[in-house]
Tab-separated table of C-alpha atoms in Angstrom:
chain	number	residue	atom	x	y	z
A	13	UNK	CA	64.502	8.983	-238.498
A	14	UNK	CA	60.718	9.026	-237.999
A	15	UNK	CA	59.524	9.184	-234.374
A	16	UNK	CA	56.242	7.516	-233.424
A	17	UNK	CA	54.393	7.700	-230.101
A	18	UNK	CA	52.261	4.758	-229.011
A	19	UNK	CA	50.412	3.917	-225.833
A	20	UNK	CA	52.795	2.522	-223.191
A	21	UNK	CA	50.040	0.340	-221.708
A	22	UNK	CA	46.330	-0.164	-222.230
A	23	UNK	CA	44.006	-1.278	-224.971
A	24	UNK	CA	45.928	0.174	-227.959
A	25	UNK	CA	49.466	-0.843	-226.975
A	26	UNK	CA	49.372	-4.475	-228.097
A	27	UNK	CA	47.550	-3.795	-231.374
A	28	UNK	CA	49.879	-0.894	-232.229
A	29	UNK	CA	52.976	-3.060	-231.766
A	30	UNK	CA	51.313	-5.887	-233.683
A	31	UNK	CA	50.611	-3.559	-236.616
A	32	UNK	CA	54.231	-2.422	-236.765
A	33	UNK	CA	55.372	-6.060	-236.655
A	34	UNK	CA	52.975	-6.977	-239.480
A	35	UNK	CA	54.511	-4.105	-241.450
A	36	UNK	CA	57.841	-5.930	-241.205
A	37	UNK	CA	59.283	-3.544	-238.613
A	38	UNK	CA	61.420	-5.265	-235.977
A	39	UNK	CA	61.233	-3.640	-232.525
A	40	UNK	CA	62.883	-4.787	-229.318
A	41	UNK	CA	61.747	-2.564	-226.482
A	42	UNK	CA	62.692	-4.737	-223.505
A	43	UNK	CA	60.843	-4.358	-220.208
A	44	UNK	CA	59.449	-0.999	-219.043
A	45	UNK	CA	61.529	0.961	-221.556
A	46	UNK	CA	60.012	4.244	-222.736
A	47	UNK	CA	61.962	4.371	-225.996
A	48	UNK	CA	63.004	1.854	-228.623
A	49	UNK	CA	64.427	1.852	-232.130
A	50	UNK	CA	63.542	-0.386	-235.061
A	51	UNK	CA	66.419	-2.450	-236.418
A	52	UNK	CA	65.263	-2.545	-240.040
A	53	UNK	CA	63.336	0.723	-240.605
A	54	UNK	CA	64.277	4.328	-239.695
A	55	UNK	CA	61.734	4.465	-236.857
A	56	UNK	CA	62.097	5.463	-233.218
A	57	UNK	CA	59.264	4.457	-230.881
A	58	UNK	CA	58.223	6.374	-227.774
A	59	UNK	CA	55.847	4.859	-225.194
A	60	UNK	CA	53.578	7.513	-223.651
A	61	UNK	CA	50.256	7.824	-221.825
A	62	UNK	CA	47.499	7.825	-224.434
A	63	UNK	CA	46.119	11.189	-223.266
A	64	UNK	CA	49.532	12.800	-223.839
A	65	UNK	CA	50.137	11.530	-227.389
A	66	UNK	CA	48.293	14.321	-229.290
A	67	UNK	CA	50.217	16.968	-227.310
A	68	UNK	CA	53.584	15.334	-227.989
A	69	UNK	CA	52.792	15.083	-231.706
A	70	UNK	CA	51.664	18.726	-231.857
A	71	UNK	CA	54.871	19.823	-230.077
A	72	UNK	CA	57.066	17.758	-232.407
A	73	UNK	CA	58.434	15.493	-229.662
A	74	UNK	CA	57.030	12.721	-231.863
A	75	UNK	CA	56.397	13.082	-235.590
A	76	UNK	CA	53.446	10.684	-235.626
A	77	UNK	CA	51.395	8.792	-233.075
A	78	UNK	CA	48.724	6.144	-232.632
A	79	UNK	CA	45.791	7.173	-230.442
A	80	UNK	CA	42.052	6.692	-230.189
A	81	UNK	CA	39.870	9.163	-232.064
A	82	UNK	CA	38.156	9.882	-228.741
A	83	UNK	CA	41.449	11.179	-227.315
A	84	UNK	CA	42.377	13.087	-230.485
A	85	UNK	CA	39.039	14.897	-230.631
A	86	UNK	CA	38.898	15.526	-226.872
A	87	UNK	CA	42.373	17.040	-226.708
A	88	UNK	CA	41.759	19.071	-229.905
A	89	UNK	CA	45.442	19.594	-230.651
A	90	UNK	CA	46.852	20.842	-233.953
A	91	UNK	CA	47.529	17.430	-235.465
A	92	UNK	CA	46.321	15.741	-238.633
A	93	UNK	CA	44.729	12.296	-238.942
A	94	UNK	CA	46.831	10.427	-241.505
A	95	UNK	CA	45.016	7.067	-241.374
A	96	UNK	CA	42.207	5.243	-239.610
A	97	UNK	CA	43.667	1.936	-238.445
A	98	UNK	CA	40.583	-0.226	-237.905
A	99	UNK	CA	41.397	-1.535	-234.413
A	100	UNK	CA	40.543	-0.299	-230.931
A	101	UNK	CA	36.935	0.243	-231.947
A	102	UNK	CA	34.604	1.524	-229.262
A	103	UNK	CA	32.030	4.248	-228.742
A	104	UNK	CA	31.704	7.195	-226.425
A	105	UNK	CA	28.221	6.964	-224.984
A	106	UNK	CA	25.928	8.486	-222.404
A	107	UNK	CA	24.417	6.081	-219.899
A	108	UNK	CA	21.817	6.478	-217.160
A	109	UNK	CA	20.373	4.337	-214.382
A	110	UNK	CA	18.622	1.393	-216.043
A	111	UNK	CA	15.483	2.111	-213.994
A	112	UNK	CA	15.133	5.587	-215.503
A	113	UNK	CA	12.703	6.274	-218.351
A	114	UNK	CA	14.756	7.832	-221.125
A	115	UNK	CA	12.805	9.089	-224.137
A	116	UNK	CA	15.279	11.385	-225.857
A	117	UNK	CA	18.196	13.746	-225.281
A	118	UNK	CA	15.942	16.264	-223.512
A	119	UNK	CA	16.139	13.981	-220.466
A	120	UNK	CA	19.607	15.472	-219.876
A	121	UNK	CA	18.284	19.025	-219.483
A	122	UNK	CA	19.471	20.330	-216.095
A	123	UNK	CA	21.102	17.018	-215.170
A	124	UNK	CA	24.608	16.312	-213.861
A	125	UNK	CA	26.872	14.269	-216.173
A	126	UNK	CA	30.118	12.654	-214.981
A	127	UNK	CA	32.801	12.072	-217.610
A	128	UNK	CA	36.491	12.142	-218.478
A	129	UNK	CA	35.584	13.729	-221.830
A	130	UNK	CA	34.188	17.192	-220.947
A	131	UNK	CA	34.998	18.769	-224.318
A	132	UNK	CA	33.144	16.151	-226.369
A	133	UNK	CA	30.226	16.090	-223.940
A	134	UNK	CA	29.898	19.878	-224.081
A	135	UNK	CA	29.961	19.796	-227.886
A	136	UNK	CA	27.182	17.196	-227.837
A	137	UNK	CA	25.088	19.249	-225.421
A	138	UNK	CA	25.580	22.442	-227.430
A	139	UNK	CA	24.598	20.653	-230.640
A	140	UNK	CA	21.348	19.527	-229.027
A	141	UNK	CA	20.648	22.818	-227.185
A	142	UNK	CA	20.872	21.112	-223.802
A	143	UNK	CA	22.091	22.800	-220.628
A	144	UNK	CA	23.618	20.361	-218.164
A	145	UNK	CA	26.318	20.348	-215.490
A	146	UNK	CA	29.473	18.429	-216.394
A	147	UNK	CA	31.526	16.817	-213.628
A	148	UNK	CA	35.003	15.942	-214.896
A	149	UNK	CA	36.458	12.922	-213.112
A	150	UNK	CA	39.533	10.863	-213.953
A	151	UNK	CA	38.327	7.300	-213.388
A	152	UNK	CA	35.581	4.917	-212.252
A	153	UNK	CA	33.014	7.048	-214.047
A	154	UNK	CA	30.402	4.282	-213.948
A	155	UNK	CA	29.946	4.525	-210.174
A	156	UNK	CA	29.001	8.227	-210.244
A	157	UNK	CA	25.201	7.748	-210.417
A	158	UNK	CA	25.260	5.123	-207.670
A	159	UNK	CA	26.996	7.427	-205.190
A	160	UNK	CA	24.845	10.436	-206.050
A	161	UNK	CA	27.580	12.381	-207.858
A	162	UNK	CA	25.747	12.529	-211.183
A	163	UNK	CA	22.483	11.641	-212.940
A	164	UNK	CA	24.261	10.279	-216.014
A	165	UNK	CA	27.724	9.395	-217.248
A	166	UNK	CA	29.565	9.617	-220.550
A	167	UNK	CA	32.284	7.020	-221.029
A	168	UNK	CA	33.846	4.632	-223.511
A	169	UNK	CA	31.806	1.505	-224.209
A	170	UNK	CA	32.915	-1.682	-225.932
A	171	UNK	CA	30.674	-4.583	-224.941
A	172	UNK	CA	28.506	-2.713	-222.438
A	173	UNK	CA	29.148	-5.289	-219.705
A	174	UNK	CA	30.658	-2.717	-217.313
A	175	UNK	CA	27.564	-0.543	-217.628
A	176	UNK	CA	25.304	-3.531	-217.005
A	177	UNK	CA	27.230	-4.579	-213.898
A	178	UNK	CA	26.826	-1.078	-212.501
A	179	UNK	CA	23.082	-0.878	-213.151
A	180	UNK	CA	23.370	1.473	-216.130
A	181	UNK	CA	21.986	1.486	-219.661
A	182	UNK	CA	23.415	3.114	-222.769
A	183	UNK	CA	21.103	5.773	-224.203
A	184	UNK	CA	23.104	8.028	-226.560
A	185	UNK	CA	26.237	7.535	-228.661
A	186	UNK	CA	28.317	10.687	-228.961
A	187	UNK	CA	31.204	9.293	-230.997
A	188	UNK	CA	32.222	6.068	-232.708
A	189	UNK	CA	35.948	5.737	-232.214
A	190	UNK	CA	38.877	3.680	-233.464
A	191	UNK	CA	42.647	3.944	-233.416
A	192	UNK	CA	44.095	6.509	-235.813
A	193	UNK	CA	47.561	7.459	-236.963
A	194	UNK	CA	48.078	11.175	-236.377
A	195	UNK	CA	50.923	13.335	-237.625
A	196	UNK	CA	52.545	16.658	-236.874
A	197	UNK	CA	51.221	19.387	-239.166
A	198	UNK	CA	54.718	20.519	-240.172
A	199	UNK	CA	56.681	17.415	-241.069
A	200	UNK	CA	59.809	17.900	-243.154
A	201	UNK	CA	59.810	16.491	-246.720
A	202	UNK	CA	62.184	13.743	-245.573
A	203	UNK	CA	59.854	12.655	-242.791
A	204	UNK	CA	56.809	12.880	-245.066
A	205	UNK	CA	58.608	10.451	-247.357
A	206	UNK	CA	59.259	8.035	-244.480
A	207	UNK	CA	55.623	8.340	-243.397
A	208	UNK	CA	54.498	7.532	-246.956
A	209	UNK	CA	56.606	4.363	-246.862
A	210	UNK	CA	55.077	3.368	-243.532
A	211	UNK	CA	51.541	4.051	-244.795
A	212	UNK	CA	52.264	1.953	-247.896
A	213	UNK	CA	53.014	-0.994	-245.612
A	214	UNK	CA	49.993	-0.316	-243.398
A	215	UNK	CA	47.685	-0.256	-246.433
A	216	UNK	CA	49.099	-3.605	-247.625
A	217	UNK	CA	48.494	-5.175	-244.204
A	218	UNK	CA	44.965	-3.789	-243.870
A	219	UNK	CA	43.938	-4.898	-247.376
A	220	UNK	CA	45.168	-8.395	-246.580
A	221	UNK	CA	43.005	-8.595	-243.463
A	222	UNK	CA	39.890	-7.629	-245.420
A	223	UNK	CA	40.397	-10.217	-248.177
A	224	UNK	CA	40.730	-13.973	-248.639
A	225	UNK	CA	42.604	-15.873	-251.344
A	226	UNK	CA	40.580	-18.758	-252.759
A	227	UNK	CA	41.436	-21.680	-255.028
A	228	UNK	CA	38.807	-23.929	-256.582
A	229	UNK	CA	38.293	-26.536	-259.266
A	230	UNK	CA	35.615	-26.058	-261.906
A	231	UNK	CA	34.334	-27.956	-264.965
A	232	UNK	CA	35.273	-26.075	-268.138
A	233	UNK	CA	31.662	-25.821	-269.297
A	234	UNK	CA	30.912	-23.824	-266.129
A	235	UNK	CA	33.948	-21.518	-266.311
A	236	UNK	CA	32.184	-18.463	-267.702
A	237	UNK	CA	29.434	-18.636	-265.080
A	238	UNK	CA	31.910	-19.118	-262.223
A	239	UNK	CA	34.266	-16.372	-263.443
A	240	UNK	CA	31.371	-13.918	-263.385
A	241	UNK	CA	31.016	-14.647	-259.655
A	242	UNK	CA	34.689	-13.908	-258.933
A	243	UNK	CA	35.519	-10.198	-259.042
A	244	UNK	CA	39.117	-10.583	-257.836
A	245	UNK	CA	41.585	-7.721	-258.058
A	246	UNK	CA	41.400	-7.710	-261.864
A	247	UNK	CA	40.192	-11.143	-263.025
A	248	UNK	CA	40.628	-14.725	-261.781
A	249	UNK	CA	43.668	-16.804	-262.720
A	250	UNK	CA	42.635	-19.894	-264.712
A	251	UNK	CA	44.964	-22.928	-264.975
A	252	UNK	CA	44.207	-26.274	-266.678
A	253	UNK	CA	44.123	-29.376	-264.470
A	254	UNK	CA	45.657	-32.720	-265.372
A	255	UNK	CA	42.147	-34.144	-265.605
A	256	UNK	CA	40.648	-33.232	-268.961
A	257	UNK	CA	37.691	-30.829	-268.895
A	258	UNK	CA	38.617	-29.214	-265.565
A	259	UNK	CA	40.440	-26.033	-264.568
A	260	UNK	CA	41.719	-24.465	-261.367
A	261	UNK	CA	40.689	-20.874	-260.576
A	262	UNK	CA	42.504	-18.538	-258.192
A	263	UNK	CA	40.989	-15.288	-256.975
A	264	UNK	CA	40.544	-12.857	-254.082
A	265	UNK	CA	37.298	-12.182	-252.223
A	266	UNK	CA	36.498	-9.479	-249.717
A	267	UNK	CA	35.509	-10.596	-246.221
A	268	UNK	CA	32.076	-8.955	-246.523
A	269	UNK	CA	31.166	-10.846	-249.730
A	270	UNK	CA	32.903	-14.096	-248.911
A	271	UNK	CA	30.168	-16.462	-247.698
A	272	UNK	CA	27.542	-15.233	-250.130
A	273	UNK	CA	29.848	-15.814	-253.108
A	274	UNK	CA	31.096	-19.177	-251.819
A	275	UNK	CA	27.502	-20.452	-251.729
A	276	UNK	CA	26.935	-19.267	-255.307
A	277	UNK	CA	30.189	-20.904	-256.456
A	278	UNK	CA	29.105	-24.229	-254.971
A	279	UNK	CA	25.734	-23.956	-256.678
A	280	UNK	CA	27.471	-23.214	-260.004
A	281	UNK	CA	29.530	-26.413	-259.830
A	282	UNK	CA	32.789	-25.364	-258.106
A	283	UNK	CA	34.559	-28.094	-256.137
A	284	UNK	CA	37.549	-28.417	-253.833
A	285	UNK	CA	37.354	-24.808	-252.651
A	286	UNK	CA	40.375	-23.787	-250.553
A	287	UNK	CA	40.527	-20.564	-248.551
A	288	UNK	CA	43.940	-19.100	-247.697
A	289	UNK	CA	44.677	-16.056	-245.506
A	290	UNK	CA	46.636	-13.250	-247.138
A	291	UNK	CA	49.611	-11.814	-245.261
A	292	UNK	CA	50.154	-8.707	-247.409
A	293	UNK	CA	48.184	-7.313	-250.356
A	294	UNK	CA	49.738	-4.710	-252.654
A	295	UNK	CA	47.723	-3.234	-255.504
């Protein structure tokens, strides 16, 4: 049995459970339960505070866990990052009063900085040869400058709307963060094998999200030109249509290249282009 720790509430909880569901793992955790077991995969799920997950994984209470990189790096526990998961993206940034003139990091020399991430802030200051006073507080960091507690703050930022509403502006990014799957450094061979099976499913789900399946009709005299535009996983599938002189092509496009290639396909004579989401993608 593989034991995984996920956030019991907060921004990563829903996406973590959604990922496990997309991996075909059926979990019924009821209401306010701190432990659950999958019915169709040897997986036991613990629901913990996000700040505690790296410690529990290091101690072996959980074999693996899902946490933000910001928490993993701040806690600095002896765990290994097994996979970046692509959700929960945010950044750990320094912000100051929007009326302040901020030229560069030297502005922070001798200042007071309020944060819940003292380790990462200190690393940033040391890297830039800045001496500043760090005030560690547990919440409502954004109000610190307004009540005279600090000259600047360092906190997680997603849209920046909270900073704006509190009269602050973002001036330095310390860390770009996303959810990661961490693991205990001393997993048994049996649990490493279960983790490999879980990662296989996660990779299939993540590839599917980054790709689109397309079907299109093309005149046969344009096939070579259109095929050159379709990289696919290996090469496009080509099937003859009932109408003479036409074929149907099936392929896969990455999300980043999608619209650019679709425009080129239209210009090359492709018609009836259908775009279908992919649920799983195994290569």
